[in-house]
PDB file of C-alpha atoms in Angstrom:
ATOM      1  CA  MET A1406     119.384 170.874  97.750  1.00 43.00           C
ATOM      2  CA  SER A1407     117.661 170.002 101.166  1.00 45.00           C
ATOM      3  CA  SER A1408     115.846 167.034 100.185  1.00 48.00           C
ATOM      4  CA  VAL A1409     118.949 165.438  97.501  1.00 49.00           C
ATOM      5  CA  VAL A1410     120.900 165.321 100.666  1.00 55.00           C
ATOM      6  CA  PRO A1411     119.236 163.330 103.313  1.00 70.00           C
ATOM      7  CA  SER A1412     117.898 160.841 100.166  1.00 86.00           C
ATOM      8  CA  ARG A1413     121.116 160.515  99.246  1.00 81.00           C
ATOM      9  CA  GLU A1414     122.572 159.492 102.486  1.00 88.00           C
ATOM     10  CA  ARG A1415     119.092 157.611 103.643  1.00 90.00           C
ATOM     11  CA  ALA A1416     120.542 155.108 100.690  1.00 90.00           C
ATOM     12  CA  LEU A1417     124.219 155.188 101.664  1.00 93.00           C
ATOM     13  CA  SER A1418     122.778 154.189 105.283  1.00 93.00           C
ATOM     14  CA  ASN A1419     120.805 151.633 103.983  1.00 95.00           C
ATOM     15  CA  ALA A1420     123.715 150.032 101.756  1.00 97.00           C
ATOM     16  CA  ARG A1421     126.379 150.100 104.380  1.00 97.00           C
ATOM     17  CA  ASP A1422     123.817 148.415 106.529  1.00 97.00           C
ATOM     18  CA  GLY A1423     122.610 145.687 104.475  1.00 98.00           C
ATOM     19  CA  ILE A1424     126.335 144.595 103.440  1.00 98.00           C
ATOM     20  CA  MET A1425     127.294 144.952 106.997  1.00 98.00           C
ATOM     21  CA  SER A1426     124.370 142.360 108.458  1.00 97.00           C
ATOM     22  CA  HIS A1427     125.163 139.981 104.699  1.00 98.00           C
ATOM     23  CA  ALA A1428     128.761 140.228 104.766  1.00 98.00           C
ATOM     24  CA  GLN A1429     128.982 139.124 108.898  1.00 97.00           C
ATOM     25  CA  SER A1430     126.626 136.336 107.989  1.00 97.00           C
ATOM     26  CA  LEU A1431     128.549 135.080 105.015  1.00 98.00           C
ATOM     27  CA  PHE A1432     131.696 134.807 107.209  1.00 97.00           C
ATOM     28  CA  THR A1433     130.234 133.751 110.107  1.00 97.00           C
ATOM     29  CA  ARG A1434     128.506 130.461 108.290  1.00 96.00           C
ATOM     30  CA  GLY A1435     132.127 129.760 106.351  1.00 96.00           C
ATOM     31  CA  LEU A1436     131.258 131.015 103.105  1.00 97.00           C
ATOM     32  CA  THR A1437     134.487 133.460 103.048  1.00 94.00           C
ATOM     33  CA  ALA A1438     137.690 133.537 105.013  1.00 93.00           C
ATOM     34  CA  GLY A1439     140.490 135.011 106.191  1.00 95.00           C
ATOM     35  CA  SER A1440     139.899 138.842 104.029  1.00 95.00           C
ATOM     36  CA  SER A1441     138.842 137.029 101.528  1.00 96.00           C
ATOM     37  CA  GLY A1442     135.729 138.031  99.445  1.00 97.00           C
ATOM     38  CA  ASN A1443     134.195 141.569  98.360  1.00 98.00           C
ATOM     39  CA  LEU A1444     130.923 142.840  98.448  1.00 98.00           C
ATOM     40  CA  SER A1445     129.279 146.266  96.596  1.00 98.00           C
ATOM     41  CA  VAL A1446     125.742 147.752  96.128  1.00 98.00           C
ATOM     42  CA  ARG A1447     125.107 150.552  93.912  1.00 97.00           C
ATOM     43  CA  VAL A1448     124.094 153.781  95.572  1.00 96.00           C
ATOM     44  CA  GLU A1449     123.026 157.662  93.619  1.00 93.00           C
ATOM     45  CA  GLY A1450     126.646 159.133  92.164  1.00 94.00           C
ATOM     46  CA  GLY A1451     128.565 155.155  92.299  1.00 97.00           C
ATOM     47  CA  TYR A1452     129.005 152.273  94.587  1.00 98.00           C
ATOM     48  CA  VAL A1453     129.674 151.212  98.520  1.00 98.00           C
ATOM     49  CA  VAL A1454     132.164 148.308  98.418  1.00 98.00           C
ATOM     50  CA  THR A1455     133.642 146.400 100.826  1.00 98.00           C
ATOM     51  CA  PRO A1456     137.676 147.654 102.019  1.00 98.00           C
ATOM     52  CA  THR A1457     140.594 145.712 100.664  1.00 96.00           C
ATOM     53  CA  ASN A1458     142.290 144.014 103.221  1.00 95.00           C
ATOM     54  CA  ALA A1459     139.094 143.455 104.866  1.00 96.00           C
ATOM     55  CA  SER A1460     137.868 140.789 106.629  1.00 97.00           C
ATOM     56  CA  LEU A1461     133.772 140.317 105.892  1.00 97.00           C
ATOM     57  CA  GLY A1462     133.167 138.952 109.701  1.00 97.00           C
ATOM     58  CA  ALA A1463     134.888 142.933 111.164  1.00 96.00           C
ATOM     59  CA  LEU A1464     133.212 145.227 109.036  1.00 97.00           C
ATOM     60  CA  ASP A1465     133.200 149.178 110.413  1.00 96.00           C
ATOM     61  CA  PRO A1466     130.486 150.482 108.670  1.00 96.00           C
ATOM     62  CA  ALA A1467     132.595 154.159 108.758  1.00 94.00           C
ATOM     63  CA  ARG A1468     134.976 153.102 106.957  1.00 96.00           C
ATOM     64  CA  LEU A1469     133.470 151.071 104.090  1.00 98.00           C
ATOM     65  CA  SER A1470     134.933 152.357 100.581  1.00 98.00           C
ATOM     66  CA  VAL A1471     132.688 154.707  98.616  1.00 98.00           C
ATOM     67  CA  VAL A1472     133.340 155.177  95.270  1.00 98.00           C
ATOM     68  CA  ASP A1473     132.576 156.725  91.818  1.00 97.00           C
ATOM     69  CA  PHE A1474     131.427 155.160  88.364  1.00 96.00           C
ATOM     70  CA  GLU A1475     134.734 154.919  87.442  1.00 96.00           C
ATOM     71  CA  GLY A1476     136.122 153.629  90.867  1.00 96.00           C
ATOM     72  CA  LYS A1477     137.299 156.667  92.408  1.00 97.00           C
ATOM     73  CA  LEU A1478     138.017 156.699  96.265  1.00 98.00           C
ATOM     74  CA  VAL A1479     134.754 159.218  96.948  1.00 97.00           C
ATOM     75  CA  GLU A1480     134.952 158.378 100.876  1.00 95.00           C
ATOM     76  CA  GLY A1481     136.249 155.621 103.691  1.00 97.00           C
ATOM     77  CA  ASP A1482     139.421 153.313 102.833  1.00 98.00           C
ATOM     78  CA  ALA A1483     140.608 151.811 100.029  1.00 97.00           C
ATOM     79  CA  PRO A1484     138.136 149.535  98.094  1.00 98.00           C
ATOM     80  CA  SER A1485     138.376 146.204  97.340  1.00 97.00           C
ATOM     81  CA  LYS A1486     141.336 145.415  94.964  1.00 95.00           C
ATOM     82  CA  GLU A1487     138.908 143.359  92.913  1.00 96.00           C
ATOM     83  CA  THR A1488     136.263 146.789  92.490  1.00 97.00           C
ATOM     84  CA  VAL A1489     137.516 146.661  89.037  1.00 97.00           C
ATOM     85  CA  LEU A1490     135.584 143.293  88.381  1.00 97.00           C
ATOM     86  CA  HIS A1491     132.561 144.997  90.292  1.00 98.00           C
ATOM     87  CA  LEU A1492     132.438 147.731  88.079  1.00 98.00           C
ATOM     88  CA  ALA A1493     133.088 145.496  85.115  1.00 98.00           C
ATOM     89  CA  MET A1494     130.072 143.040  85.553  1.00 98.00           C
ATOM     90  CA  TYR A1495     127.724 146.559  86.874  1.00 98.00           C
ATOM     91  CA  GLY A1496     128.622 148.460  83.531  1.00 97.00           C
ATOM     92  CA  ALA A1497     127.382 144.801  81.781  1.00 97.00           C
ATOM     93  CA  ARG A1498     124.003 144.736  83.779  1.00 97.00           C
ATOM     94  CA  PRO A1499     122.944 148.195  84.534  1.00 95.00           C
ATOM     95  CA  GLN A1500     119.517 146.250  85.862  1.00 95.00           C
ATOM     96  CA  SER A1501     122.111 145.412  88.568  1.00 97.00           C
ATOM     97  CA  VAL A1502     122.044 146.665  92.153  1.00 98.00           C
ATOM     98  CA  ALA A1503     124.671 144.751  94.275  1.00 98.00           C
ATOM     99  CA  ILE A1504     127.661 142.162  93.277  1.00 98.00           C
ATOM    100  CA  VAL A1505     128.634 139.280  95.889  1.00 98.00           C
ATOM    101  CA  HIS A1506     132.713 137.444  94.803  1.00 98.00           C
ATOM    102  CA  LEU A1507     133.561 134.594  96.975  1.00 98.00           C
ATOM    103  CA  HIS A1508     136.236 132.248  97.880  1.00 97.00           C
ATOM    104  CA  ALA A1509     133.551 129.691  99.034  1.00 97.00           C
ATOM    105  CA  THR A1510     134.990 126.532  99.037  1.00 98.00           C
ATOM    106  CA  HIS A1511     132.872 124.103  96.703  1.00 98.00           C
ATOM    107  CA  SER A1512     132.632 126.724  94.005  1.00 98.00           C
ATOM    108  CA  ALA A1513     136.802 127.542  94.091  1.00 98.00           C
ATOM    109  CA  ALA A1514     137.291 123.537  94.445  1.00 98.00           C
ATOM    110  CA  VAL A1515     135.081 123.735  90.964  1.00 98.00           C
ATOM    111  CA  SER A1516     136.770 126.899  89.203  1.00 98.00           C
ATOM    112  CA  CYS A1517     140.150 124.727  89.713  1.00 98.00           C
ATOM    113  CA  MET A1518     139.239 121.294  87.790  1.00 98.00           C
ATOM    114  CA  CYS A1519     140.481 120.666  84.101  1.00 97.00           C
ATOM    115  CA  GLY A1520     137.492 119.955  81.432  1.00 96.00           C
ATOM    116  CA  LEU A1521     134.942 122.042  82.172  1.00 97.00           C
ATOM    117  CA  PRO A1522     132.888 123.285  79.688  1.00 97.00           C
ATOM    118  CA  GLU A1523     133.986 126.955  79.327  1.00 96.00           C
ATOM    119  CA  ASP A1524     130.393 128.391  78.683  1.00 96.00           C
ATOM    120  CA  ASP A1525     128.520 126.538  81.199  1.00 97.00           C
ATOM    121  CA  CYS A1526     130.885 124.671  83.877  1.00 98.00           C
ATOM    122  CA  LEU A1527     128.252 123.650  86.045  1.00 98.00           C
ATOM    123  CA  PRO A1528     124.937 121.454  85.236  1.00 97.00           C
ATOM    124  CA  PRO A1529     121.218 122.608  86.014  1.00 98.00           C
ATOM    125  CA  LEU A1530     120.779 119.986  89.400  1.00 98.00           C
ATOM    126  CA  THR A1531     118.485 121.882  90.382  1.00 97.00           C
ATOM    127  CA  PRO A1532     115.886 124.287  89.850  1.00 98.00           C
ATOM    128  CA  TYR A1533     117.198 126.984  91.617  1.00 97.00           C
ATOM    129  CA  PHE A1534     120.183 127.239  90.396  1.00 98.00           C
ATOM    130  CA  VAL A1535     118.654 127.648  86.710  1.00 98.00           C
ATOM    131  CA  MET A1536     116.452 129.940  88.936  1.00 97.00           C
ATOM    132  CA  LYS A1537     118.790 132.129  89.969  1.00 97.00           C
ATOM    133  CA  ILE A1538     122.136 131.723  88.020  1.00 98.00           C
ATOM    134  CA  GLY A1539     121.399 129.945  84.748  1.00 96.00           C
ATOM    135  CA  LYS A1540     124.342 129.152  83.003  1.00 96.00           C
ATOM    136  CA  LEU A1541     127.862 130.007  84.800  1.00 98.00           C
ATOM    137  CA  PRO A1542     130.948 130.909  82.231  1.00 98.00           C
ATOM    138  CA  LEU A1543     133.843 129.805  83.914  1.00 98.00           C
ATOM    139  CA  LEU A1544     136.742 132.748  82.638  1.00 98.00           C
ATOM    140  CA  ARG A1545     140.100 131.938  82.929  1.00 97.00           C
ATOM    141  CA  TYR A1546     142.478 132.570  85.507  1.00 97.00           C
ATOM    142  CA  ARG A1547     144.335 136.015  85.874  1.00 96.00           C
ATOM    143  CA  ARG A1548     145.343 137.554  89.201  1.00 95.00           C
ATOM    144  CA  PRO A1549     143.051 139.099  91.413  1.00 93.00           C
ATOM    145  CA  GLY A1550     142.121 142.625  90.899  1.00 92.00           C
ATOM    146  CA  ASP A1551     143.592 142.306  87.288  1.00 95.00           C
ATOM    147  CA  PRO A1552     142.072 145.095  85.077  1.00 94.00           C
ATOM    148  CA  ALA A1553     142.617 142.773  82.446  1.00 95.00           C
ATOM    149  CA  LEU A1554     139.588 140.414  83.564  1.00 96.00           C
ATOM    150  CA  ALA A1555     136.999 143.136  82.817  1.00 97.00           C
ATOM    151  CA  PRO A1556     136.835 142.853  79.437  1.00 97.00           C
ATOM    152  CA  ASP A1557     135.677 138.996  80.096  1.00 97.00           C
ATOM    153  CA  ILE A1558     133.629 139.933  82.282  1.00 98.00           C
ATOM    154  CA  ARG A1559     131.895 142.026  80.411  1.00 97.00           C
ATOM    155  CA  ALA A1560     131.365 139.754  77.791  1.00 96.00           C
ATOM    156  CA  ALA A1561     130.325 136.768  79.939  1.00 97.00           C
ATOM    157  CA  ALA A1562     128.256 138.965  81.975  1.00 96.00           C
ATOM    158  CA  THR A1563     125.227 139.671  79.021  1.00 92.00           C
ATOM    159  CA  ARG A1564     124.259 136.080  79.193  1.00 91.00           C
ATOM    160  CA  GLY A1565     124.012 135.651  82.890  1.00 95.00           C
ATOM    161  CA  PRO A1566     124.114 136.830  85.791  1.00 98.00           C
ATOM    162  CA  ALA A1567     127.533 134.845  87.756  1.00 98.00           C
ATOM    163  CA  VAL A1568     130.744 134.047  86.402  1.00 98.00           C
ATOM    164  CA  LEU A1569     132.965 131.927  88.056  1.00 98.00           C
ATOM    165  CA  LEU A1570     136.689 132.828  87.920  1.00 98.00           C
ATOM    166  CA  ALA A1571     139.068 130.240  87.055  1.00 98.00           C
ATOM    167  CA  ASN A1572     140.721 129.112  90.132  1.00 98.00           C
ATOM    168  CA  HIS A1573     139.650 131.614  91.996  1.00 97.00           C
ATOM    169  CA  GLY A1574     135.568 132.049  93.156  1.00 97.00           C
ATOM    170  CA  PRO A1575     132.696 133.462  91.376  1.00 98.00           C
ATOM    171  CA  LEU A1576     131.208 136.672  90.775  1.00 98.00           C
ATOM    172  CA  VAL A1577     127.047 137.073  91.026  1.00 98.00           C
ATOM    173  CA  SER A1578     124.781 140.411  90.334  1.00 98.00           C
ATOM    174  CA  GLY A1579     121.450 140.627  91.935  1.00 98.00           C
ATOM    175  CA  LYS A1580     118.975 142.841  91.536  1.00 97.00           C
ATOM    176  CA  SER A1581     119.367 143.718  95.438  1.00 98.00           C
ATOM    177  CA  LEU A1582     121.680 142.687  97.997  1.00 98.00           C
ATOM    178  CA  GLU A1583     119.383 139.976  99.514  1.00 98.00           C
ATOM    179  CA  ALA A1584     118.867 138.598  95.557  1.00 98.00           C
ATOM    180  CA  ALA A1585     122.606 138.785  94.861  1.00 98.00           C
ATOM    181  CA  VAL A1586     124.060 136.791  98.320  1.00 98.00           C
ATOM    182  CA  TYR A1587     120.937 134.398  97.762  1.00 98.00           C
ATOM    183  CA  ALA A1588     122.575 133.501  94.212  1.00 98.00           C
ATOM    184  CA  ILE A1589     125.768 132.519  94.822  1.00 98.00           C
ATOM    185  CA  GLU A1590     124.657 130.724  97.853  1.00 98.00           C
ATOM    186  CA  ASP A1591     122.839 128.218  95.252  1.00 98.00           C
ATOM    187  CA  LEU A1592     125.244 128.645  93.308  1.00 98.00           C
ATOM    188  CA  GLU A1593     127.967 127.216  96.046  1.00 98.00           C
ATOM    189  CA  GLU A1594     125.587 124.450  96.705  1.00 98.00           C
ATOM    190  CA  THR A1595     125.375 123.186  93.682  1.00 98.00           C
ATOM    191  CA  ALA A1596     128.948 123.034  93.725  1.00 98.00           C
ATOM    192  CA  LYS A1597     128.852 121.241  96.807  1.00 98.00           C
ATOM    193  CA  LEU A1598     125.982 118.694  94.858  1.00 98.00           C
ATOM    194  CA  PHE A1599     128.704 118.531  91.470  1.00 98.00           C
ATOM    195  CA  LEU A1600     131.329 117.524  93.765  1.00 98.00           C
ATOM    196  CA  LEU A1601     129.198 115.233  95.805  1.00 98.00           C
ATOM    197  CA  LEU A1602     127.874 113.312  92.471  1.00 97.00           C
ATOM    198  CA  ARG A1603     131.500 113.310  90.999  1.00 94.00           C
ATOM    199  CA  GLY A1604     131.480 109.990  89.651  1.00 91.00           C
ATOM    200  CA  SER A1605     127.997 109.082  89.954  1.00 95.00           C
ATOM    201  CA  GLU A1606     125.407 109.150  87.217  1.00 95.00           C
ATOM    202  CA  THR A1607     123.513 112.407  87.557  1.00 95.00           C
ATOM    203  CA  ARG A1608     120.321 112.802  86.325  1.00 96.00           C
ATOM    204  CA  PRO A1609     120.242 116.976  85.213  1.00 97.00           C
ATOM    205  CA  LEU A1610     117.429 119.267  84.619  1.00 98.00           C
ATOM    206  CA  ASN A1611     116.333 118.955  80.842  1.00 98.00           C
ATOM    207  CA  ALA A1612     115.630 121.289  78.418  1.00 97.00           C
ATOM    208  CA  ASP A1613     112.125 121.132  78.841  1.00 98.00           C
ATOM    209  CA  GLN A1614     111.792 121.625  82.686  1.00 98.00           C
ATOM    210  CA  ILE A1615     114.247 124.776  82.083  1.00 98.00           C
ATOM    211  CA  GLY A1616     111.727 125.745  79.718  1.00 97.00           C
ATOM    212  CA  GLU A1617     109.274 125.509  82.133  1.00 98.00           C
ATOM    213  CA  LEU A1618     111.290 127.269  84.810  1.00 97.00           C
ATOM    214  CA  ARG A1619     112.096 130.284  82.255  1.00 96.00           C
ATOM    215  CA  ALA A1620     108.804 130.308  81.156  1.00 97.00           C
ATOM    216  CA  THR A1621     107.388 130.499  85.059  1.00 97.00           C
ATOM    217  CA  PHE A1622     109.997 132.475  87.377  1.00 96.00           C
ATOM    218  CA  GLY A1623     111.385 134.619  84.134  1.00 95.00           C
ATOM    219  CA  GLU A1624     115.886 134.495  83.420  1.00 93.00           C
ATOM    220  CA  PRO A1625     117.295 135.111  86.419  1.00 93.00           C
TER     221      PRO A1625
END
């Protein structure tokens, strides 16, 4: 018993430290604003999640939410109302250790556009987008935190680590919190490129180039 408790507490402390560091960085660099966006990390018995109505730039580590695998609060403040989306993504991707959701400007702008292919709404403009995101499904609009989004997320997330919520923003999973943050940053940069290039003839990566990336670096 004495070895289990310190191990769990150490994992909780590491998760809190990681969330604090990355959340502050995302906020400072303008990738989230106000109380928007949320992060989570898988720990023994559940998840550490950013609280509801909390700015990612002003978090208190002692008030971060700890929930069990069903989303029931174990300690800390009430979790983000969008925890249900995180749970759905974890359920579809058991290899994921962390999830980041942002309302970053360019990816949110893309999520508001009409006529995009719903199975993959951003073209493979850069190798890093292919390596870290792959395909990006665009999910239909539902209100923030709506549990009805969960089955849509579970279905889409079996095909890749990220989804884009219509009129909302991206939800990205990773094998570490750092990996999830880097992936959502690449998604945001690709969305920015996509918008900058609108109206211009572009040269997305072709099937052979994508295949080479998959063979070299594996699936995202």
